[in-house]
Amino acid sequence: PAASGLLRAMQSLAVRDTAALLADVQRQWGGQSDLWVFGYASLIWRPEFQPADEHPAVVHGWHRALRMRSRVNRGTPEQPGLVYALVSGGMCRGMVYRIPRERGRDELDRLWLREMPTGVYDPRLLPCQTPQGPVLALAFTLSRRSEACLPRLSDAEMLHILRHARGRYGSTLDYLVQTALELRARGIRDREIERLLALARRLAPLGWHLQIHGDTRRLTEVAPARVDHALSQALAQPLAEPGAVG
């Protein structure tokens, strides 16, 4: 298939000294004030910590991109998937979360276990603009030079991954739809996510449908006759306005 060469290139990943990266962020934060964290994808809909406060936020100089390979959570070594990363250039709309100072170190340790098991991200404290004023928030960015950062994919390559990639937390397609729906619920529309959702509609004849299991949205392969209500609803809405990008 067209994606075979790209998929082979996705299967190696260097490991970095995550303890040193954590110590560097701890020094930058200092522990004397509340810790702010910027979420742009799964941290919005699965933060795994209890924030004391949260606000919509904009980061300039970085944008959300479905370009980081995933060999465990949303794919496998044999069929890597993709997850979002914060890549240099443009701007990104997301959410900032405030963790009280007294809980900051413990929550940061837990967050590190989740986001930095291999050290693939470059953690940074970035200035974020919120309706309540600017804050400096921890963000997990990805270098364009990282082996995990892929070039922009063709539609054929993206469809191949959306069709086949599945890991311990579900499929790449599931991840894409959940991110889109959670951003929309917060008034954030992202033109590229909308484009990818429209592209994903091509998978419907192949039998991929979004099912609702309690409060959790999951994509499962079912009989084509089943109706994909949630995905259809997501795709039926108009694309984001020019100013509402993330």
CSV table of C-alpha atoms in Angstrom, one decimal:
chain,number,residue,atom,x,y,z
A,1,PRO,CA,0.0,0.0,0.0
A,2,ALA,CA,1.0,3.6,-0.4
A,3,ALA,CA,1.5,4.0,3.3
A,4,SER,CA,3.8,1.0,3.8
A,5,GLY,CA,7.1,3.0,3.5
A,6,LEU,CA,5.9,5.7,5.9
A,7,LEU,CA,4.6,3.1,8.4
A,8,ARG,CA,8.0,1.4,8.4
A,9,ALA,CA,9.6,4.8,9.2
A,10,MET,CA,7.3,5.2,12.2
A,11,GLN,CA,8.6,2.1,14.0
A,12,SER,CA,11.7,3.4,15.7
A,13,LEU,CA,11.7,5.8,18.7
A,14,ALA,CA,14.6,7.1,20.8
A,15,VAL,CA,14.4,7.2,24.6
A,16,ARG,CA,15.6,10.3,26.5
A,17,ASP,CA,16.5,11.0,30.1
A,18,THR,CA,13.0,11.9,31.4
A,19,ALA,CA,14.2,12.4,35.0
A,20,ALA,CA,16.5,15.2,33.8
A,21,LEU,CA,13.7,16.8,31.8
A,22,LEU,CA,11.4,16.7,34.8
A,23,ALA,CA,14.0,18.3,37.0
A,24,ASP,CA,14.5,21.1,34.5
A,25,VAL,CA,10.7,21.8,34.4
A,26,GLN,CA,10.6,21.7,38.2
A,27,ARG,CA,13.4,24.3,38.4
A,28,GLN,CA,11.7,26.6,35.9
A,29,TRP,CA,8.4,26.3,37.8
A,30,GLY,CA,10.0,26.8,41.1
A,31,GLY,CA,7.2,25.4,43.2
A,32,GLN,CA,6.4,28.8,44.7
A,33,SER,CA,3.2,29.4,42.8
A,34,ASP,CA,0.3,27.4,41.3
A,35,LEU,CA,1.2,25.2,38.3
A,36,TRP,CA,-0.6,25.8,35.1
A,37,VAL,CA,-0.9,23.1,32.4
A,38,PHE,CA,-1.9,23.7,28.7
A,39,GLY,CA,-4.1,21.1,27.1
A,40,TYR,CA,-4.7,20.8,23.4
A,41,ALA,CA,-6.0,17.3,22.8
A,42,SER,CA,-6.4,14.3,25.2
A,43,LEU,CA,-5.4,16.4,28.3
A,44,ILE,CA,-8.7,18.2,27.7
A,45,TRP,CA,-10.9,15.1,27.7
A,46,ARG,CA,-8.8,12.9,29.9
A,47,PRO,CA,-6.7,15.1,32.2
A,48,GLU,CA,-6.4,12.5,35.1
A,49,PHE,CA,-5.9,15.3,37.6
A,50,GLN,CA,-8.4,17.6,39.3
A,51,PRO,CA,-7.7,21.3,38.4
A,52,ALA,CA,-8.7,24.0,40.8
A,53,ASP,CA,-9.6,26.2,37.8
A,54,GLU,CA,-9.6,26.1,34.0
A,55,HIS,CA,-9.9,28.6,31.2
A,56,PRO,CA,-9.8,28.7,27.4
A,57,ALA,CA,-6.4,29.8,26.2
A,58,VAL,CA,-4.5,30.7,23.1
A,59,VAL,CA,-0.8,29.9,22.5
A,60,HIS,CA,1.0,31.7,19.7
A,61,GLY,CA,4.0,30.2,17.9
A,62,TRP,CA,2.6,26.6,18.1
A,63,HIS,CA,-0.1,24.6,16.5
A,64,ARG,CA,-2.0,21.3,17.1
A,65,ALA,CA,-0.9,18.7,14.6
A,66,LEU,CA,-1.9,15.0,14.1
A,67,ARG,CA,1.7,14.1,13.4
A,68,MET,CA,3.2,12.2,16.3
A,69,ARG,CA,3.3,8.4,15.9
A,70,SER,CA,1.9,6.2,18.6
A,71,ARG,CA,3.1,2.6,18.9
A,72,VAL,CA,1.2,1.8,22.1
A,73,ASN,CA,-1.8,4.0,22.9
A,74,ARG,CA,-3.3,4.4,19.5
A,75,GLY,CA,-1.3,1.9,17.4
A,76,THR,CA,1.2,-0.9,17.6
A,77,PRO,CA,4.8,-1.4,16.5
A,78,GLU,CA,3.5,-3.3,13.4
A,79,GLN,CA,0.8,-0.7,12.7
A,80,PRO,CA,1.6,2.7,14.3
A,81,GLY,CA,-1.1,5.2,14.9
A,82,LEU,CA,-1.1,9.0,15.4
A,83,VAL,CA,-1.8,11.4,18.2
A,84,TYR,CA,-1.7,15.2,18.4
A,85,ALA,CA,1.3,17.1,19.3
A,86,LEU,CA,2.1,20.8,19.7
A,87,VAL,CA,4.4,21.7,16.8
A,88,SER,CA,6.1,25.0,16.1
A,89,GLY,CA,4.4,27.6,13.9
A,90,GLY,CA,0.9,29.2,13.9
A,91,MET,CA,-1.3,29.3,16.9
A,92,CYS,CA,-3.4,26.9,19.0
A,93,ARG,CA,-6.6,27.3,21.0
A,94,GLY,CA,-6.9,25.0,24.0
A,95,MET,CA,-7.5,25.0,27.7
A,96,VAL,CA,-5.3,25.9,30.7
A,97,TYR,CA,-5.7,24.1,34.0
A,98,ARG,CA,-4.5,25.4,37.4
A,99,ILE,CA,-3.1,23.0,39.9
A,100,PRO,CA,-2.6,24.5,43.4
A,101,ARG,CA,1.0,24.9,44.5
A,102,GLU,CA,0.7,22.4,47.3
A,103,ARG,CA,-0.4,19.7,44.9
A,104,GLY,CA,1.8,20.8,42.0
A,105,ARG,CA,4.8,18.6,42.6
A,106,ASP,CA,2.8,15.4,43.1
A,107,GLU,CA,0.6,16.1,40.1
A,108,LEU,CA,3.6,16.9,37.9
A,109,ASP,CA,5.1,13.6,38.8
A,110,ARG,CA,1.9,11.8,37.8
A,111,LEU,CA,1.6,13.8,34.6
A,112,TRP,CA,5.2,12.9,33.7
A,113,LEU,CA,4.4,9.2,34.0
A,114,ARG,CA,1.6,9.7,31.6
A,115,GLU,CA,3.1,12.1,29.0
A,116,MET,CA,6.8,11.4,29.2
A,117,PRO,CA,7.5,7.6,29.4
A,118,THR,CA,9.9,7.8,26.5
A,119,GLY,CA,10.8,11.5,26.7
A,120,VAL,CA,9.5,12.1,23.2
A,121,TYR,CA,8.0,15.6,24.0
A,122,ASP,CA,9.9,18.8,24.7
A,123,PRO,CA,8.2,20.2,27.8
A,124,ARG,CA,8.1,24.0,27.8
A,125,LEU,CA,6.5,26.7,29.9
A,126,LEU,CA,4.7,28.8,27.3
A,127,PRO,CA,2.9,32.1,27.7
A,128,CYS,CA,-0.9,31.5,27.3
A,129,GLN,CA,-3.5,34.2,26.7
A,130,THR,CA,-6.8,33.7,28.6
A,131,PRO,CA,-9.9,35.9,29.1
A,132,GLN,CA,-8.6,36.4,32.7
A,133,GLY,CA,-5.1,37.5,31.6
A,134,PRO,CA,-1.8,35.8,30.6
A,135,VAL,CA,-0.5,32.7,32.4
A,136,LEU,CA,2.7,30.7,32.0
A,137,ALA,CA,1.7,27.1,31.5
A,138,LEU,CA,3.5,23.8,31.0
A,139,ALA,CA,2.9,22.4,27.5
A,140,PHE,CA,4.2,19.2,25.8
A,141,THR,CA,5.6,20.2,22.5
A,142,LEU,CA,7.2,18.1,19.8
A,143,SER,CA,10.3,19.1,17.8
A,144,ARG,CA,10.0,18.9,14.0
A,145,ARG,CA,13.4,17.1,14.2
A,146,SER,CA,12.1,14.4,16.4
A,147,GLU,CA,12.0,10.9,14.9
A,148,ALA,CA,8.4,10.7,16.2
A,149,CYS,CA,7.3,13.8,14.2
A,150,LEU,CA,6.0,12.8,10.8
A,151,PRO,CA,5.8,15.1,7.7
A,152,ARG,CA,2.4,16.1,6.5
A,153,LEU,CA,0.6,13.0,5.3
A,154,SER,CA,-1.3,12.5,2.1
A,155,ASP,CA,-5.0,11.7,2.4
A,156,ALA,CA,-4.3,8.1,1.3
A,157,GLU,CA,-1.7,7.7,4.1
A,158,MET,CA,-4.0,9.3,6.7
A,159,LEU,CA,-6.9,7.1,5.7
A,160,HIS,CA,-4.7,4.0,5.9
A,161,ILE,CA,-3.8,4.9,9.5
A,162,LEU,CA,-7.4,5.9,10.5
A,163,ARG,CA,-8.6,2.6,9.1
A,164,HIS,CA,-6.1,0.2,10.7
A,165,ALA,CA,-4.2,1.7,13.6
A,166,ARG,CA,-5.5,0.6,17.1
A,167,GLY,CA,-3.7,0.5,20.4
A,168,ARG,CA,-4.4,-0.1,24.1
A,169,TYR,CA,-6.6,3.0,24.4
A,170,GLY,CA,-8.4,2.5,21.1
A,171,SER,CA,-8.0,3.6,17.5
A,172,THR,CA,-6.5,6.7,16.0
A,173,LEU,CA,-9.9,7.4,14.5
A,174,ASP,CA,-11.5,7.2,17.9
A,175,TYR,CA,-8.9,9.6,19.3
A,176,LEU,CA,-9.5,12.1,16.4
A,177,VAL,CA,-13.3,12.1,16.9
A,178,GLN,CA,-13.1,12.4,20.7
A,179,THR,CA,-10.7,15.4,20.3
A,180,ALA,CA,-12.9,17.1,17.8
A,181,LEU,CA,-16.1,16.6,19.9
A,182,GLU,CA,-14.4,17.8,23.1
A,183,LEU,CA,-13.0,20.9,21.5
A,184,ARG,CA,-16.3,21.7,19.9
A,185,ALA,CA,-18.0,21.3,23.4
A,186,ARG,CA,-15.7,24.1,24.5
A,187,GLY,CA,-16.3,26.4,21.6
A,188,ILE,CA,-13.1,25.6,19.8
A,189,ARG,CA,-13.2,24.8,16.1
A,190,ASP,CA,-10.0,23.7,14.3
A,191,ARG,CA,-10.1,23.7,10.5
A,192,GLU,CA,-7.6,20.9,10.1
A,193,ILE,CA,-9.6,18.7,12.5
A,194,GLU,CA,-12.7,19.4,10.5
A,195,ARG,CA,-11.0,18.5,7.3
A,196,LEU,CA,-9.8,15.2,8.8
A,197,LEU,CA,-13.3,14.4,10.1
A,198,ALA,CA,-14.6,14.9,6.6
A,199,LEU,CA,-11.9,12.6,5.3
A,200,ALA,CA,-12.8,10.1,7.9
A,201,ARG,CA,-16.4,9.9,6.5
A,202,ARG,CA,-14.9,7.8,3.7
A,203,LEU,CA,-14.5,5.0,6.2
A,204,ALA,CA,-18.2,4.7,6.8
A,205,PRO,CA,-18.8,2.3,3.9
A,206,LEU,CA,-16.0,0.1,5.3
A,207,GLY,CA,-18.0,-0.5,8.5
A,208,TRP,CA,-16.5,1.9,11.0
A,209,HIS,CA,-19.0,3.5,13.2
A,210,LEU,CA,-19.0,5.5,16.4
A,211,GLN,CA,-20.9,3.9,19.2
A,212,ILE,CA,-21.8,5.4,22.5
A,213,HIS,CA,-20.9,3.2,25.5
A,214,GLY,CA,-22.3,5.0,28.6
A,215,ASP,CA,-20.5,8.3,28.8
A,216,THR,CA,-17.5,7.1,26.7
A,217,ARG,CA,-17.3,7.5,22.9
A,218,ARG,CA,-15.7,4.5,21.2
A,219,LEU,CA,-15.2,3.6,17.6
A,220,THR,CA,-15.9,-0.1,16.8
A,221,GLU,CA,-16.1,-2.1,13.6
A,222,VAL,CA,-19.7,-3.1,13.2
A,223,ALA,CA,-22.1,-4.1,10.5
A,224,PRO,CA,-22.3,-1.4,7.8
A,225,ALA,CA,-26.1,-1.2,8.3
A,226,ARG,CA,-25.6,0.4,11.7
A,227,VAL,CA,-26.0,4.2,11.7
A,228,ASP,CA,-23.0,6.3,12.8
A,229,HIS,CA,-25.0,9.0,14.6
A,230,ALA,CA,-22.3,10.8,16.6
A,231,LEU,CA,-19.8,10.9,13.7
A,232,SER,CA,-22.5,11.9,11.3
A,233,GLN,CA,-23.5,14.7,13.6
A,234,ALA,CA,-19.9,15.8,13.9
A,235,LEU,CA,-19.5,15.9,10.2
A,236,ALA,CA,-22.8,17.6,9.5
A,237,GLN,CA,-21.7,20.8,11.1
A,238,PRO,CA,-20.1,23.5,9.0
A,239,LEU,CA,-16.3,23.9,8.9
A,240,ALA,CA,-14.7,26.4,11.3
A,241,GLU,CA,-14.8,30.0,10.5
A,242,PRO,CA,-11.5,31.5,9.3
A,243,GLY,CA,-10.9,33.1,12.8
A,244,ALA,CA,-11.8,30.1,14.8
A,245,VAL,CA,-8.7,27.9,14.3
A,246,GLY,CA,-6.7,26.0,16.8
